Amino acid sequence: LSFIASAFIISGIGGRASASDRETTKAAIAKVIHDSICWALTKDRALQESTMAHDDDLFIFWTNSETTVAGWNQYVKLFDIWMDPRFKATLTEVRDLRINISRSGDVAWYSALLDDVGEWDGKPTGARNIRWTGVLEKRDGKWVVVQMHGSLATDQMIKQAYR
């Protein structure tokens, strides 16, 4: 988990948590964030499922209009694509991860840059430098993603289109 030490920027947790407790909590959150996307490299579905809220609170906007997800029942249908042998994740890298935790200690939000690249039937898919944000909630002692958003900077897309 060396990415954790180099990736996230320290921010405050309210309450009386010690610095050590804050670091332990942030490391646990960073692992959930990482696992929520990097699971695809090994297609460890159980790992990915363990990172997400399994109810109607789950909401995702991704980098195109066809990847809006509202609720676990809609989300779980995406596994048909991800587990298909024609899909192969080839690179998933999380950079500049920033984690903040609410004063109550049961909600966290993050931002990062993400390279999420793969292949579908041998053809490239995905993107680099996705601006990735999300919200996690601590439920029954476990952190889970309840909201996620990925976007591409339009100025960078325009530069690439005219190369």
mmCIF file with all atom_site columns, N, CA and C in Angstrom, residues 62-63 89-95 112-119 124-132 150-157 160 163:
data_model
loop_
_atom_site.group_PDB
_atom_site.id
_atom_site.type_symbol
_atom_site.label_atom_id
_atom_site.label_alt_id
_atom_site.label_comp_id
_atom_site.label_asym_id
_atom_site.label_entity_id
_atom_site.label_seq_id
_atom_site.pdbx_PDB_ins_code
_atom_site.Cartn_x
_atom_site.Cartn_y
_atom_site.Cartn_z
_atom_site.occupancy
_atom_site.B_iso_or_equiv
_atom_site.pdbx_formal_charge
_atom_site.auth_seq_id
_atom_site.auth_comp_id
_atom_site.auth_asym_id
_atom_site.auth_atom_id
_atom_site.pdbx_PDB_model_num
ATOM 1   N N  . TRP A 1 62  ? -20.195 8.920  -14.567 1.00 0.00 ? 62  TRP A N  1
ATOM 2   C CA . TRP A 1 62  ? -18.860 8.641  -15.052 1.00 0.00 ? 62  TRP A CA 1
ATOM 3   C C  . TRP A 1 62  ? -18.581 9.516  -16.257 1.00 0.00 ? 62  TRP A C  1
ATOM 4   N N  . THR A 1 63  ? -17.608 9.197  -17.067 1.00 0.00 ? 63  THR A N  1
ATOM 5   C CA . THR A 1 63  ? -17.090 10.136 -18.059 1.00 0.00 ? 63  THR A CA 1
ATOM 6   C C  . THR A 1 63  ? -17.925 10.253 -19.320 1.00 0.00 ? 63  THR A C  1
ATOM 7   N N  . ALA A 1 89  ? -8.839  -4.954 -18.016 1.00 0.00 ? 89  ALA A N  1
ATOM 8   C CA . ALA A 1 89  ? -8.228  -3.738 -17.469 1.00 0.00 ? 89  ALA A CA 1
ATOM 9   C C  . ALA A 1 89  ? -6.718  -3.873 -17.620 1.00 0.00 ? 89  ALA A C  1
ATOM 10  N N  . THR A 1 90  ? -6.080  -2.835 -18.139 1.00 0.00 ? 90  THR A N  1
ATOM 11  C CA . THR A 1 90  ? -4.632  -2.901 -18.366 1.00 0.00 ? 90  THR A CA 1
ATOM 12  C C  . THR A 1 90  ? -3.844  -1.926 -17.489 1.00 0.00 ? 90  THR A C  1
ATOM 13  N N  . LEU A 1 91  ? -4.471  -0.855 -17.051 1.00 0.00 ? 91  LEU A N  1
ATOM 14  C CA . LEU A 1 91  ? -3.801  0.121  -16.196 1.00 0.00 ? 91  LEU A CA 1
ATOM 15  C C  . LEU A 1 91  ? -4.837  0.828  -15.340 1.00 0.00 ? 91  LEU A C  1
ATOM 16  N N  . THR A 1 92  ? -4.596  0.818  -14.050 1.00 0.00 ? 92  THR A N  1
ATOM 17  C CA . THR A 1 92  ? -5.420  1.593  -13.133 1.00 0.00 ? 92  THR A CA 1
ATOM 18  C C  . THR A 1 92  ? -4.474  2.223  -12.124 1.00 0.00 ? 92  THR A C  1
ATOM 19  N N  . GLU A 1 93  ? -4.402  3.536  -12.159 1.00 0.00 ? 93  GLU A N  1
ATOM 20  C CA . GLU A 1 93  ? -3.493  4.245  -11.259 1.00 0.00 ? 93  GLU A CA 1
ATOM 21  C C  . GLU A 1 93  ? -4.207  5.434  -10.637 1.00 0.00 ? 93  GLU A C  1
ATOM 22  N N  . VAL A 1 94  ? -4.141  5.521  -9.319  1.00 0.00 ? 94  VAL A N  1
ATOM 23  C CA . VAL A 1 94  ? -4.740  6.612  -8.556  1.00 0.00 ? 94  VAL A CA 1
ATOM 24  C C  . VAL A 1 94  ? -3.610  7.541  -8.122  1.00 0.00 ? 94  VAL A C  1
ATOM 25  N N  . ARG A 1 95  ? -3.755  8.831  -8.441  1.00 0.00 ? 95  ARG A N  1
ATOM 26  C CA . ARG A 1 95  ? -2.738  9.825  -8.079  1.00 0.00 ? 95  ARG A CA 1
ATOM 27  C C  . ARG A 1 95  ? -3.377  10.993 -7.333  1.00 0.00 ? 95  ARG A C  1
ATOM 28  N N  . ALA A 1 112 ? -9.135  12.773 -6.648  1.00 0.00 ? 112 ALA A N  1
ATOM 29  C CA . ALA A 1 112 ? -7.892  12.180 -7.153  1.00 0.00 ? 112 ALA A CA 1
ATOM 30  C C  . ALA A 1 112 ? -7.861  12.334 -8.665  1.00 0.00 ? 112 ALA A C  1
ATOM 31  N N  . LEU A 1 113 ? -6.707  12.046 -9.217  1.00 0.00 ? 113 LEU A N  1
ATOM 32  C CA . LEU A 1 113 ? -6.585  11.852 -10.658 1.00 0.00 ? 113 LEU A CA 1
ATOM 33  C C  . LEU A 1 113 ? -6.467  10.351 -10.878 1.00 0.00 ? 113 LEU A C  1
ATOM 34  N N  . LEU A 1 114 ? -7.102  9.884  -11.931 1.00 0.00 ? 114 LEU A N  1
ATOM 35  C CA . LEU A 1 114 ? -7.187  8.439  -12.169 1.00 0.00 ? 114 LEU A CA 1
ATOM 36  C C  . LEU A 1 114 ? -6.861  8.121  -13.617 1.00 0.00 ? 114 LEU A C  1
ATOM 37  N N  . ASP A 1 115 ? -5.991  7.150  -13.809 1.00 0.00 ? 115 ASP A N  1
ATOM 38  C CA . ASP A 1 115 ? -5.805  6.532  -15.122 1.00 0.00 ? 115 ASP A CA 1
ATOM 39  C C  . ASP A 1 115 ? -6.557  5.211  -15.049 1.00 0.00 ? 115 ASP A C  1
ATOM 40  N N  . ASP A 1 116 ? -7.533  5.027  -15.913 1.00 0.00 ? 116 ASP A N  1
ATOM 41  C CA . ASP A 1 116 ? -8.376  3.829  -15.919 1.00 0.00 ? 116 ASP A CA 1
ATOM 42  C C  . ASP A 1 116 ? -8.465  3.360  -17.371 1.00 0.00 ? 116 ASP A C  1
ATOM 43  N N  . VAL A 1 117 ? -7.537  2.482  -17.748 1.00 0.00 ? 117 VAL A N  1
ATOM 44  C CA . VAL A 1 117 ? -7.357  2.102  -19.143 1.00 0.00 ? 117 VAL A CA 1
ATOM 45  C C  . VAL A 1 117 ? -7.548  0.596  -19.281 1.00 0.00 ? 117 VAL A C  1
ATOM 46  N N  . GLY A 1 118 ? -8.157  0.207  -20.392 1.00 0.00 ? 118 GLY A N  1
ATOM 47  C CA . GLY A 1 118 ? -8.352  -1.214 -20.645 1.00 0.00 ? 118 GLY A CA 1
ATOM 48  C C  . GLY A 1 118 ? -8.540  -1.492 -22.112 1.00 0.00 ? 118 GLY A C  1
ATOM 49  N N  . GLU A 1 119 ? -9.027  -2.704 -22.355 1.00 0.00 ? 119 GLU A N  1
ATOM 50  C CA . GLU A 1 119 ? -9.321  -3.135 -23.721 1.00 0.00 ? 119 GLU A CA 1
ATOM 51  C C  . GLU A 1 119 ? -10.682 -3.803 -23.748 1.00 0.00 ? 119 GLU A C  1
ATOM 52  N N  . PRO A 1 124 ? -8.586  -0.373 -27.504 1.00 0.00 ? 124 PRO A N  1
ATOM 53  C CA . PRO A 1 124 ? -8.406  0.440  -26.299 1.00 0.00 ? 124 PRO A CA 1
ATOM 54  C C  . PRO A 1 124 ? -9.711  1.079  -25.818 1.00 0.00 ? 124 PRO A C  1
ATOM 55  N N  . THR A 1 125 ? -9.828  1.183  -24.507 1.00 0.00 ? 125 THR A N  1
ATOM 56  C CA . THR A 1 125 ? -10.958 1.848  -23.882 1.00 0.00 ? 125 THR A CA 1
ATOM 57  C C  . THR A 1 125 ? -10.466 2.531  -22.609 1.00 0.00 ? 125 THR A C  1
ATOM 58  N N  . GLY A 1 126 ? -11.272 3.391  -22.056 1.00 0.00 ? 126 GLY A N  1
ATOM 59  C CA . GLY A 1 126 ? -10.906 4.078  -20.825 1.00 0.00 ? 126 GLY A CA 1
ATOM 60  C C  . GLY A 1 126 ? -10.266 5.415  -21.090 1.00 0.00 ? 126 GLY A C  1
ATOM 61  N N  . ALA A 1 127 ? -9.652  5.963  -20.052 1.00 0.00 ? 127 ALA A N  1
ATOM 62  C CA . ALA A 1 127 ? -9.059  7.298  -20.165 1.00 0.00 ? 127 ALA A CA 1
ATOM 63  C C  . ALA A 1 127 ? -7.975  7.485  -19.107 1.00 0.00 ? 127 ALA A C  1
ATOM 64  N N  . ARG A 1 128 ? -7.146  8.485  -19.353 1.00 0.00 ? 128 ARG A N  1
ATOM 65  C CA . ARG A 1 128 ? -6.131  8.911  -18.396 1.00 0.00 ? 128 ARG A CA 1
ATOM 66  C C  . ARG A 1 128 ? -6.527  10.282 -17.850 1.00 0.00 ? 128 ARG A C  1
ATOM 67  N N  . ASN A 1 129 ? -6.018  10.570 -16.703 1.00 0.00 ? 129 ASN A N  1
ATOM 68  C CA . ASN A 1 129 ? -6.261  11.876 -16.056 1.00 0.00 ? 129 ASN A CA 1
ATOM 69  C C  . ASN A 1 129 ? -7.737  12.175 -15.832 1.00 0.00 ? 129 ASN A C  1
ATOM 70  N N  . ILE A 1 130 ? -8.473  11.149 -15.448 1.00 0.00 ? 130 ILE A N  1
ATOM 71  C CA . ILE A 1 130 ? -9.872  11.349 -15.057 1.00 0.00 ? 130 ILE A CA 1
ATOM 72  C C  . ILE A 1 130 ? -9.867  12.104 -13.731 1.00 0.00 ? 130 ILE A C  1
ATOM 73  N N  . ARG A 1 131 ? -10.659 13.132 -13.659 1.00 0.00 ? 131 ARG A N  1
ATOM 74  C CA . ARG A 1 131 ? -10.838 13.854 -12.396 1.00 0.00 ? 131 ARG A CA 1
ATOM 75  C C  . ARG A 1 131 ? -11.889 13.084 -11.617 1.00 0.00 ? 131 ARG A C  1
ATOM 76  N N  . TRP A 1 132 ? -11.479 12.428 -10.541 1.00 0.00 ? 132 TRP A N  1
ATOM 77  C CA . TRP A 1 132 ? -12.300 11.444 -9.851  1.00 0.00 ? 132 TRP A CA 1
ATOM 78  C C  . TRP A 1 132 ? -12.621 11.928 -8.441  1.00 0.00 ? 132 TRP A C  1
ATOM 79  N N  . GLY A 1 150 ? -16.663 10.790 -12.198 1.00 0.00 ? 150 GLY A N  1
ATOM 80  C CA . GLY A 1 150 ? -15.474 10.894 -13.017 1.00 0.00 ? 150 GLY A CA 1
ATOM 81  C C  . GLY A 1 150 ? -15.733 11.834 -14.168 1.00 0.00 ? 150 GLY A C  1
ATOM 82  N N  . SER A 1 151 ? -14.799 12.738 -14.417 1.00 0.00 ? 151 SER A N  1
ATOM 83  C CA . SER A 1 151 ? -14.947 13.655 -15.543 1.00 0.00 ? 151 SER A CA 1
ATOM 84  C C  . SER A 1 151 ? -13.593 13.870 -16.202 1.00 0.00 ? 151 SER A C  1
ATOM 85  N N  . LEU A 1 152 ? -13.649 14.331 -17.430 1.00 0.00 ? 152 LEU A N  1
ATOM 86  C CA . LEU A 1 152 ? -12.446 14.652 -18.186 1.00 0.00 ? 152 LEU A CA 1
ATOM 87  C C  . LEU A 1 152 ? -12.405 16.152 -18.410 1.00 0.00 ? 152 LEU A C  1
ATOM 88  N N  . ALA A 1 153 ? -11.245 16.735 -18.236 1.00 0.00 ? 153 ALA A N  1
ATOM 89  C CA . ALA A 1 153 ? -11.086 18.179 -18.433 1.00 0.00 ? 153 ALA A CA 1
ATOM 90  C C  . ALA A 1 153 ? -11.266 18.505 -19.919 1.00 0.00 ? 153 ALA A C  1
ATOM 91  N N  . THR A 1 154 ? -12.209 19.354 -20.247 1.00 0.00 ? 154 THR A N  1
ATOM 92  C CA . THR A 1 154 ? -12.504 19.635 -21.651 1.00 0.00 ? 154 THR A CA 1
ATOM 93  C C  . THR A 1 154 ? -11.331 20.290 -22.374 1.00 0.00 ? 154 THR A C  1
ATOM 94  N N  . ASP A 1 155 ? -10.553 21.115 -21.674 1.00 0.00 ? 155 ASP A N  1
ATOM 95  C CA . ASP A 1 155 ? -9.418  21.750 -22.353 1.00 0.00 ? 155 ASP A CA 1
ATOM 96  C C  . ASP A 1 155 ? -8.401  20.695 -22.794 1.00 0.00 ? 155 ASP A C  1
ATOM 97  N N  . GLN A 1 156 ? -8.208  19.659 -22.000 1.00 0.00 ? 156 GLN A N  1
ATOM 98  C CA . GLN A 1 156 ? -7.284  18.589 -22.377 1.00 0.00 ? 156 GLN A CA 1
ATOM 99  C C  . GLN A 1 156 ? -7.857  17.736 -23.517 1.00 0.00 ? 156 GLN A C  1
ATOM 100 N N  . MET A 1 157 ? -9.155  17.515 -23.498 1.00 0.00 ? 157 MET A N  1
ATOM 101 C CA . MET A 1 157 ? -9.791  16.749 -24.577 1.00 0.00 ? 157 MET A CA 1
ATOM 102 C C  . MET A 1 157 ? -9.648  17.479 -25.906 1.00 0.00 ? 157 MET A C  1
ATOM 103 N N  . GLN A 1 160 ? -6.071  17.129 -27.253 1.00 0.00 ? 160 GLN A N  1
ATOM 104 C CA . GLN A 1 160 ? -5.836  15.805 -27.809 1.00 0.00 ? 160 GLN A CA 1
ATOM 105 C C  . GLN A 1 160 ? -6.527  15.632 -29.151 1.00 0.00 ? 160 GLN A C  1
ATOM 106 N N  . ARG A 1 163 ? -4.409  17.166 -32.114 1.00 0.00 ? 163 ARG A N  1
ATOM 107 C CA . ARG A 1 163 ? -3.004  16.775 -32.277 1.00 0.00 ? 163 ARG A CA 1
ATOM 108 C C  . ARG A 1 163 ? -2.780  16.136 -33.610 1.00 0.00 ? 163 ARG A C  1
#
